[in-house]
Amino acid sequence: MTNFEKLNNKTVCSGCGRLQDSLKLCFDCQRWQQAGKFLLKNQACFTYNQAMKEYMRMYKFIGDYQLKDIFTKILQSLIKEQGMDIIVPIPVSQQTWLIRGFNQVTAMLESTSYQELLSVALVDKGHQSARQRKDRLISQQPFALSRTIDDLSGKKILLVDDVYTTGATLYHAADLFYQAGVGEVRSVTLAR
Amino acid sequence: MMDKELLFGRMITCPKIQKTDEEYQRTASFIKGVCQRCGQNQRTSLPRNQFYCQACLILGRVSSLDDLIFLPEPNNFDGQVELVWPGTLTKQQVQVSKDLVKSMEQGRNHLVWAVTGAGKTEMLFPLLLKAFQQKKRVALVSPRVDVIVELAPRLAAAFSNLSQVVLHGKQTTPYGYTQLVLATTHQLLRFKEAFDLLVIDEVDSFPFRGNPMLQYAVQTAQKGTSMIAYLTATPTPDLKTAVKRGNLRVSYLPLRFHQQLLPKLQIKRVNDWRLKMPKLLKKQIEVFIEEQRQFLIFVPYVSDLIIVERYLQDYTQLKGTTVHANDPNRIEKVQQMRQKNIQFLITTTILERGVTLPGIDVLILGADETTFSENALVQIAGRVGRSHERPTGLVLAVVKQVNLSVFRAQKQINAMNQRGCQLKKKFGVKDELSPLSAKD
């Protein structure tokens, strides 16, 4: 059994936070940039190694909700460090609420004040993990801004998700906020 | 919707929002807070007033967002199973197997109290054959996964036209509908009113013993009319009580497959063996070296392994190592012993059962410490004398002081041997038991 591998003070891609040899943009982030996106400058607490995959299997897929407590502290302190205006967790669909019974992201944000500005708009968003990379990248916008906030303009938004895999989910969410006129969107994930 | 066969006699979770055909029986997953799969009341909260069962989570989550769905067991088997096992049973094994068949016909539960190395599995064959031919669905379960893994190929080889599936936590092949299910006791939680015959091997071992969830699983997995056969060399007190009260039938098998008695448990007192290597141990080791005999030394704690290993390092001609439950090379080390590449293993109770090493002797250091229960000592003694060539051997309990467990273990072995002697007379078995000597 491998251990969880922390990413703080490690050399990571400045676009997505993945562990690599230099601070330069990784190939995937260069592609996001070429597609005209503002980079999310994602930061993650841990690598998505075997231990983290096993954790996610137990936590999300088996649904052992109490495992949320393990990383609450480290995730929340990474969020705090970013000093952003509004914390926005990635939502889960109504279907997931009725099957899994919890949002794996908000479950870890107990003492952080966040705003659930996003909702799942597609009837069947499907699970990202069940898709191939290619499918994920070309997928439709799965989210909607759930209510109009008086003034998002110029605000700094921090998106929070459990795992950054291709970035597709987070970039879809970021698109909505940029359309609403925010100043900057960045993201934090538990694992990359 | 899923293949219906896969639900026969099974109890599976299904989200409340998912629709199923009318013929599927749906029940609430919790009634008065009790999980309907495992019978336990150990809930963990989810948001929005929902909750899930922590007790049986290892088999997948049962939550208040789910129902349990079930299809009755139809016994869709053709009954064309044949026994192709080429061996024969001893007279005593035949007697026990007849007892078992009789109990099945009368729908009564039955305990087989058979000494270690009695050939319990083979003795089940007539019972199993009868059950298979009567199109009964059968589960052969054990708390110990190694027992199940070892049994599977033996049963597959013994019967023809038999469908079987092996279920345990680490297995990766998917579930299929079969007449025989080989599984760890945990897996029974996924069944409901499925089995006409349920055989539980090593019923007294961890984690089954004293585990209410697993006892519940057994009750739920059987049909109302079914039979449970319990197999063990060392029954728990509650099984013994059930026998005494006449609630449970019993067959004894006090002779081993080679028709010989169990080796006696000898007891020797020493001073603190952790401080200094006892003379007694030195002498015995020298005997082992001279006779080139393989041996196991049982110790109470992992921390004792190194102490004893140091004692034995003085004997340069001796090759051996230590083993314990979390030793990643556990299986390889036992294999080394089996292939006679090493002469000894120093071990914790992890090797107390399920290990057959022909022709070995056993020392139990600190047999008077709480690690060694009466039944553990009987099981350990059962490692000795498991071959035709050497049906006996040395079992020596080294103690600071004789205690009740050691004393009772000795009595239990003697009592089994007494039954064995009577049986040998009854069936006219020649007494070939040679006294322990330097030459056997």
PDB file of C-alpha atoms in Angstrom, chain A residues 58-59 62-67 94-103, chain B residues 15-17 44-48 50 52 54 57-58 60-61 63 65-66:
ATOM      1  CA  MET A  58     -14.114   4.146  -0.497  1.00  0.00           C
ATOM      2  CA  TYR A  59     -15.304   7.697  -0.042  1.00  0.00           C
ATOM      3  CA  ILE A  62     -18.717   2.995  -1.776  1.00  0.00           C
ATOM      4  CA  GLY A  63     -20.002   6.152  -0.111  1.00  0.00           C
ATOM      5  CA  ASP A  64     -18.354   6.002   3.299  1.00  0.00           C
ATOM      6  CA  TYR A  65     -19.273   9.571   4.160  1.00  0.00           C
ATOM      7  CA  GLN A  66     -17.313   9.744   7.387  1.00  0.00           C
ATOM      8  CA  LEU A  67     -14.061   9.527   5.421  1.00  0.00           C
ATOM      9  CA  GLN A  94     -29.790  15.617  -8.122  1.00  0.00           C
ATOM     10  CA  GLN A  95     -29.379  11.975  -9.103  1.00  0.00           C
ATOM     11  CA  THR A  96     -26.139  11.728  -7.125  1.00  0.00           C
ATOM     12  CA  TRP A  97     -27.868  13.274  -4.134  1.00  0.00           C
ATOM     13  CA  LEU A  98     -30.465  10.523  -4.326  1.00  0.00           C
ATOM     14  CA  ILE A  99     -27.947   7.716  -4.701  1.00  0.00           C
ATOM     15  CA  ARG A 100     -24.718   8.763  -2.994  1.00  0.00           C
ATOM     16  CA  GLY A 101     -26.507  11.096  -0.616  1.00  0.00           C
ATOM     17  CA  PHE A 102     -23.771  13.683  -0.313  1.00  0.00           C
ATOM     18  CA  ASN A 103     -21.601  16.109  -2.220  1.00  0.00           C
TER      19      ASN A 103
ATOM     20  CA  PRO B  15     -31.516   2.976  -5.127  1.00  0.00           C
ATOM     21  CA  LYS B  16     -35.068   3.936  -4.252  1.00  0.00           C
ATOM     22  CA  ILE B  17     -35.258   6.064  -7.381  1.00  0.00           C
ATOM     23  CA  THR B  44     -23.620   6.748  10.268  1.00  0.00           C
ATOM     24  CA  SER B  45     -25.355   9.976   9.291  1.00  0.00           C
ATOM     25  CA  LEU B  46     -25.483  11.426   5.816  1.00  0.00           C
ATOM     26  CA  PRO B  47     -26.634  14.976   5.037  1.00  0.00           C
ATOM     27  CA  ARG B  48     -30.388  15.678   4.684  1.00  0.00           C
ATOM     28  CA  GLN B  50     -30.207  10.163   5.553  1.00  0.00           C
ATOM     29  CA  TYR B  52     -26.075   4.284   6.121  1.00  0.00           C
ATOM     30  CA  GLN B  54     -21.416   1.055   9.068  1.00  0.00           C
ATOM     31  CA  LEU B  57     -20.123  -1.390   4.654  1.00  0.00           C
ATOM     32  CA  ILE B  58     -17.328  -3.707   3.549  1.00  0.00           C
ATOM     33  CA  GLY B  60     -21.034  -2.192  -0.298  1.00  0.00           C
ATOM     34  CA  ARG B  61     -23.172   0.488   1.322  1.00  0.00           C
ATOM     35  CA  SER B  63     -28.255   3.424   3.013  1.00  0.00           C
ATOM     36  CA  LEU B  65     -31.606   6.000   0.047  1.00  0.00           C
ATOM     37  CA  ASP B  66     -31.743   2.319  -0.976  1.00  0.00           C
TER      38      ASP B  66
END
